[in-house]
Amino acid sequence: MNYFLRLSVLLVGLVVSAGSYAANTVQPLTTADDLGPKVEQPFEFPHNRHAGNADKGGMEINCMYCHTYARRSMVAGIPPVQKCIGCHQSIESVRETPRIKKLFEYWEAKKAIPWKKVHDLPEFVRFNHERHIQRFVFAQNKPVQEACGYCHGDVKTMTVARRQKPLSMGWCVSCHQKDHPVDATSTKTTHGPNDCWQCHK
Amino acid sequence: MIENSFNRRNFLKVLGWGGATAALSGCGNTSVEDGKEFVTSYVETADYIIPSIGTYFNSTCAQCDAGCGIMGRVREGRVLKLEGNPKASINNGKMCGLGQAGVQAHYNPDRIREPLLRNGDRGEAITWEKALGLINEKVGGVNAENIAFLTGVVSGHDKALLKNYLDALGSGHHYVYEAVAPSVIRAANKKAYGVEMPRLRLDKAKVIVSFGADFLGAWVSPVHFSQQYARFRKPDSGERGVLVQVESKMTLTGANADRWLAIRPGTEGILALGLINALAAAGLSVPGDVAAAVGGYTSERVSKDTGVSAEHIGKLAALLKERSPSLIIAGSAAEGYAHGSQNAAAIALLNQILGNVGQTVEAPSSTPFPQMAPTTGNRLALQSLNDNMAQDKVKVLFSYGTNPVFTAPATMKLKENLKKVPFKVVFAHYMDETAVEADLVLPLNSAMEDWATVIPEYVAEGAQLNIRQPLMEKLYPGTLGLGDILLGLLKYRRPDEYNGFEDFYSYLRNAMVTNKDALGGASKDGDTFWEAALSHGGVKMVGEPVNLSGNVSATTLVVPAPFVEDATYPLHLIPAVSASMRDGRNANEPWLQESPDPLTTIVWDSWVEMHPKTAAKLGIVEGDIVEVASKSGAMKAQAYVFTGIHPDVISVPLGYGHDAMGRYAKGVGANAFKILDPVFDKETGELAMHETRVKVTKAGKRVIIVKDEGPAGGNQMGRKIAVRLTSNKVNLSEEV
Ligand code: SF4
């Protein structure tokens, strides 16, 4: 275990130096070459239908409506089934579609839906959603989808979410090294912490 | 430690260079583990439940009988850490290390997960229906006279249900057994003050003289006393209290004392009477008969008998006379002898003479529900059960909350006598020494999965009923709580009364809500009352203060002369009750094995503590494996040489030396209970824990003791970390 750990720390350093040329260029929201594996889910949740633009048939629901914990906690979390039902019990038009039927099956059986993690950092990394959302969405007034998209890509165009970014240490650091305005109006800048223990506690 | 045989070189070799580059770049990117784990998700949830953020629920500690209020931090449905409940009057938000280890009782890998029925040497898993049905059949097949229930301390609704079950069976045989408990002191207190356990106000005392009561470590309610002790040391008045500890083996409390007096074992009563005599001589008003009775206890004689110098006796008497109120506490060191009751009575008399009764010895409140008041235990109970078993009078035996096969001295032959009982039901968390003897083992919920109400013996203020509620879902579906088991059994016997309750929770809730007026909830509706009780971790009740009696009488007071030496067994054995290990019931929690003993810093083993003089006489050095032999048995352990012990005494901690129970307890150390001599307190019949005489011989081997203390021992390597300071208020060398 230890060997792999040490090895990966060393190698991440290599990757950082190799990847640093990209540090100051703008990162596109989706980079196809870093796509994560397709993750098999209990049923396909259409992010595009819920969060997509209206002209593409989306509902433009704010990410934080369902991932309500992201701004308050380390983890973004998955909404309780109760929340899905809260809306879907009065959306008759799709009530009989296969996915919604499945949703109601879980609800009636009072069973949590066993969603798989699509973005899962190793146990030795501590990523805090709250800090990022508070900084980008609430302090800098960035659109929510843009802020979430820095790490999650353009989720509003996806059905089942799929990892778009490498989420490696070098990749995190490339953003933490950049200067960011402290809030929406200020010209003062700051950057994310670069101390080891911020993430490796 | 997990050995990793697959080192980096092999790793690269196996892959070859092409593979290695692929793997290397892989390390940087895809240590991300997508699609493997599940996200914590809920069906419905309360607003206050946020993943990754802890929610605190109040409950009651079950690690010892002090009944402190605790809060469990629960995250994603799992309890992670315990804290003290700030609203609990016993512990005010604090707790001890033993309590902290409660999570290890819960997550312990050795817990029993389903009911086990004996089939030859093996336990066969059976269903609860079958288990309870079988019990009902067995108790139905014998005379109620032959059914016995052995438990540890019980209180609250568990006690009420147990009583109802015994009534339903028509048997009154409930034995309440505590292996280490101040049972002689309780009896002596009852005589002297009219109550078994008065409230001790350490915080009001200006001087405390404790005869071996380890109230900061393991005695009665240590977390509560520790807080009082802090106020005693730093009172509002600014006059720092002085603690004098009199004992033959230093306890944690002794180590904190301003003056630690090493006394010859068993002579505590003599010193108490000597102090009364000295106080009378110094002008304190003492009733005539008492003065006459103690007249013979002159300083010289007492000093000769006890080994405490006349100078110290004089200083102590002067201190007690000058500073009032004081508090004199009798602890396990005083009660552990054949004349333990007399020692305790002499110490109580000293309190009375000093006028402390009503000042620092206060009346407790009675509880408005006597059927739920705690039934404390003693060692006599086990003795009488044992006698009955030996005479074939027990046909069905239940055992809950005790482990008598481990804690009974070998001379009782308890294990042999148990074999005479045709059907033994043991309620257990682990396959401990008693459970392996059982015919039917019933696996219990951990305290973090259970419903119960608890009334501790020592309640800090008023009367109260603590609630123990589940902090998380059960880890194993096959365990049950005592309440549920009793309810299940009662349904066979009194279906009309109990069939209406689906489980113990509904019984408990109903019982509490029905009586809410007496439980302080008169102004609330049932639901609000119940929610509030759960959220506070208990309810306050209105109790009547019990009157303390102030009978000062010396007529029955006789304290025997000190021991005569025994040439074959020259040393006294003090079985020590340590703050972590106590009677050994929690020995399978590795934190407790791992946390160093506060005085010796030894971990993961037993030891034999002895004075350097004793060690020199026997040619023993630290780490020698020695044999400690009494008339009743022998044990081996490593020697630890320590000045905090009387030269006539050796001490071995209790709780170690399990030969069952689980991976962390089994085979660690040796069991000192086994070699205790069958000597009993003359008045109460309690096993006199400190009466065993032993001889110590070297067994040949020598080991390096595993301990935290550095090679220089306690001398702080010359760094003066905790130097002895005289305060402006107390000049220690002058006053004590
Ligand atoms: S003193 Fe006893 S009840 Fe209190 S926290 Fe410690 S183990 Fe728990």
mmCIF file of N, CA, C and O and ligand atoms in Angstrom, chain B residues 60-70 84 90-91 94-100 217 220-224 579 582 586, ligand 1:
data_model
loop_
_atom_site.group_PDB
_atom_site.id
_atom_site.type_symbol
_atom_site.label_atom_id
_atom_site.label_comp_id
_atom_site.label_asym_id
_atom_site.label_seq_id
_atom_site.Cartn_x
_atom_site.Cartn_y
_atom_site.Cartn_z
ATOM 1 N N THR B 60 -26.690 7.388 26.885
ATOM 2 C CA THR B 60 -26.065 7.147 28.178
ATOM 3 C C THR B 60 -24.961 6.123 28.025
ATOM 4 O O THR B 60 -25.151 5.093 27.381
ATOM 5 N N CYS B 61 -23.828 6.416 28.606
ATOM 6 C CA CYS B 61 -22.661 5.535 28.515
ATOM 7 C C CYS B 61 -22.950 4.201 29.205
ATOM 8 O O CYS B 61 -23.623 4.161 30.228
ATOM 9 N N ALA B 62 -22.436 3.143 28.608
ATOM 10 C CA ALA B 62 -22.657 1.825 29.205
ATOM 11 C C ALA B 62 -21.345 1.147 29.569
ATOM 12 O O ALA B 62 -21.315 -0.030 29.879
ATOM 13 N N GLN B 63 -20.267 1.906 29.555
ATOM 14 C CA GLN B 63 -18.968 1.281 29.781
ATOM 15 C C GLN B 63 -18.728 0.978 31.265
ATOM 16 O O GLN B 63 -17.972 0.102 31.602
ATOM 17 N N CYS B 64 -19.330 1.797 32.141
ATOM 18 C CA CYS B 64 -19.292 1.427 33.553
ATOM 19 C C CYS B 64 -20.635 1.826 34.151
ATOM 20 O O CYS B 64 -21.517 2.275 33.426
ATOM 21 N N ASP B 65 -20.818 1.677 35.458
ATOM 22 C CA ASP B 65 -22.146 1.909 36.017
ATOM 23 C C ASP B 65 -22.369 3.346 36.467
ATOM 24 O O ASP B 65 -23.387 3.649 37.093
ATOM 25 N N ALA B 66 -21.434 4.250 36.172
ATOM 26 C CA ALA B 66 -21.607 5.631 36.600
ATOM 27 C C ALA B 66 -22.732 6.317 35.829
ATOM 28 O O ALA B 66 -23.314 7.288 36.307
ATOM 29 N N GLY B 67 -23.034 5.820 34.632
ATOM 30 C CA GLY B 67 -24.188 6.346 33.889
ATOM 31 C C GLY B 67 -24.027 7.769 33.392
ATOM 32 O O GLY B 67 -24.970 8.564 33.438
ATOM 33 N N CYS B 68 -22.850 8.131 32.902
ATOM 34 C CA CYS B 68 -22.658 9.481 32.370
ATOM 35 C C CYS B 68 -23.494 9.673 31.109
ATOM 36 O O CYS B 68 -23.710 8.736 30.342
ATOM 37 N N GLY B 69 -23.923 10.908 30.889
ATOM 38 C CA GLY B 69 -24.637 11.238 29.659
ATOM 39 C C GLY B 69 -23.631 11.441 28.537
ATOM 40 O O GLY B 69 -22.612 12.104 28.720
ATOM 41 N N ILE B 70 -23.897 10.853 27.398
ATOM 42 C CA ILE B 70 -22.967 11.007 26.285
ATOM 43 C C ILE B 70 -23.686 11.540 25.049
ATOM 44 O O ILE B 70 -24.911 11.503 24.971
ATOM 45 N N GLY B 84 -19.053 13.870 25.987
ATOM 46 C CA GLY B 84 -19.959 13.964 27.122
ATOM 47 C C GLY B 84 -21.134 14.863 26.780
ATOM 48 O O GLY B 84 -20.991 15.821 26.030
ATOM 49 N N ILE B 90 -24.348 14.620 35.859
ATOM 50 C CA ILE B 90 -23.279 13.793 36.426
ATOM 51 C C ILE B 90 -21.930 14.200 35.844
ATOM 52 O O ILE B 90 -20.954 14.372 36.558
ATOM 53 N N ASN B 91 -21.883 14.355 34.534
ATOM 54 C CA ASN B 91 -20.573 14.561 33.910
ATOM 55 C C ASN B 91 -20.430 15.874 33.162
ATOM 56 O O ASN B 91 -19.342 16.156 32.642
ATOM 57 N N LYS B 94 -18.309 16.058 30.043
ATOM 58 C CA LYS B 94 -17.001 15.400 30.014
ATOM 59 C C LYS B 94 -17.201 13.887 30.003
ATOM 60 O O LYS B 94 -18.264 13.397 30.349
ATOM 61 N N MET B 95 -16.187 13.184 29.609
ATOM 62 C CA MET B 95 -16.237 11.746 29.794
ATOM 63 C C MET B 95 -14.837 11.186 29.934
ATOM 64 O O MET B 95 -13.857 11.918 29.790
ATOM 65 N N CYS B 96 -14.736 9.898 30.247
ATOM 66 C CA CYS B 96 -13.415 9.331 30.509
ATOM 67 C C CYS B 96 -12.969 8.451 29.357
ATOM 68 O O CYS B 96 -13.736 8.170 28.439
ATOM 69 N N GLY B 97 -11.737 8.003 29.415
ATOM 70 C CA GLY B 97 -11.178 7.183 28.348
ATOM 71 C C GLY B 97 -11.920 5.866 28.177
ATOM 72 O O GLY B 97 -12.113 5.393 27.056
ATOM 73 N N LEU B 98 -12.338 5.321 29.293
ATOM 74 C CA LEU B 98 -13.088 4.068 29.223
ATOM 75 C C LEU B 98 -14.376 4.277 28.423
ATOM 76 O O LEU B 98 -14.736 3.468 27.573
ATOM 77 N N GLY B 99 -15.030 5.402 28.697
ATOM 78 C CA GLY B 99 -16.262 5.708 27.968
ATOM 79 C C GLY B 99 -16.000 5.901 26.484
ATOM 80 O O GLY B 99 -16.755 5.419 25.635
ATOM 81 N N GLN B 100 -14.919 6.587 26.167
ATOM 82 C CA GLN B 100 -14.567 6.830 24.768
ATOM 83 C C GLN B 100 -14.459 5.526 23.987
ATOM 84 O O GLN B 100 -14.784 5.465 22.801
ATOM 85 N N GLY B 217 -10.078 7.956 39.423
ATOM 86 C CA GLY B 217 -9.763 6.914 38.462
ATOM 87 C C GLY B 217 -10.893 5.945 38.207
ATOM 88 O O GLY B 217 -11.433 5.872 37.110
ATOM 89 N N VAL B 220 -16.741 4.621 41.817
ATOM 90 C CA VAL B 220 -18.139 5.064 41.793
ATOM 91 C C VAL B 220 -18.483 5.937 40.582
ATOM 92 O O VAL B 220 -19.161 5.486 39.673
ATOM 93 N N SER B 221 -18.089 7.200 40.573
ATOM 94 C CA SER B 221 -18.468 8.066 39.459
ATOM 95 C C SER B 221 -17.309 9.011 39.136
ATOM 96 O O SER B 221 -17.368 10.212 39.396
ATOM 97 N N PRO B 222 -16.238 8.453 38.589
ATOM 98 C CA PRO B 222 -14.979 9.198 38.505
ATOM 99 C C PRO B 222 -15.044 10.504 37.694
ATOM 100 O O PRO B 222 -14.352 11.460 38.039
ATOM 101 N N VAL B 223 -15.862 10.543 36.649
ATOM 102 C CA VAL B 223 -15.897 11.779 35.865
ATOM 103 C C VAL B 223 -16.558 12.893 36.681
ATOM 104 O O VAL B 223 -16.108 14.038 36.691
ATOM 105 N N HIS B 224 -17.601 12.513 37.402
ATOM 106 C CA HIS B 224 -18.258 13.485 38.264
ATOM 107 C C HIS B 224 -17.303 13.991 39.343
ATOM 108 O O HIS B 224 -17.153 15.192 39.552
ATOM 109 N N ALA B 579 -8.377 2.378 35.938
ATOM 110 C CA ALA B 579 -9.410 3.204 35.320
ATOM 111 C C ALA B 579 -9.898 2.623 34.003
ATOM 112 O O ALA B 579 -11.062 2.757 33.649
ATOM 113 N N ARG B 582 -10.869 -1.955 34.913
ATOM 114 C CA ARG B 582 -11.893 -2.285 35.924
ATOM 115 C C ARG B 582 -11.936 -3.796 36.182
ATOM 116 O O ARG B 582 -10.920 -4.396 36.420
ATOM 117 N N ASN B 586 -14.456 -4.867 29.722
ATOM 118 C CA ASN B 586 -14.189 -4.154 28.479
ATOM 119 C C ASN B 586 -12.828 -4.496 27.893
ATOM 120 O O ASN B 586 -12.308 -3.765 27.059
HETATM 121 S S1 SF4 C 1 -17.199 7.149 34.140
HETATM 122 FE FE1 SF4 C 1 -18.220 5.327 33.327
HETATM 123 S S2 SF4 C 1 -20.179 6.063 32.574
HETATM 124 FE FE2 SF4 C 1 -18.842 7.859 32.798
HETATM 125 S S3 SF4 C 1 -17.873 8.145 30.794
HETATM 126 FE FE3 SF4 C 1 -16.494 6.895 32.028
HETATM 127 S S4 SF4 C 1 -17.079 4.780 31.521
HETATM 128 FE FE4 SF4 C 1 -18.758 6.066 30.843
#
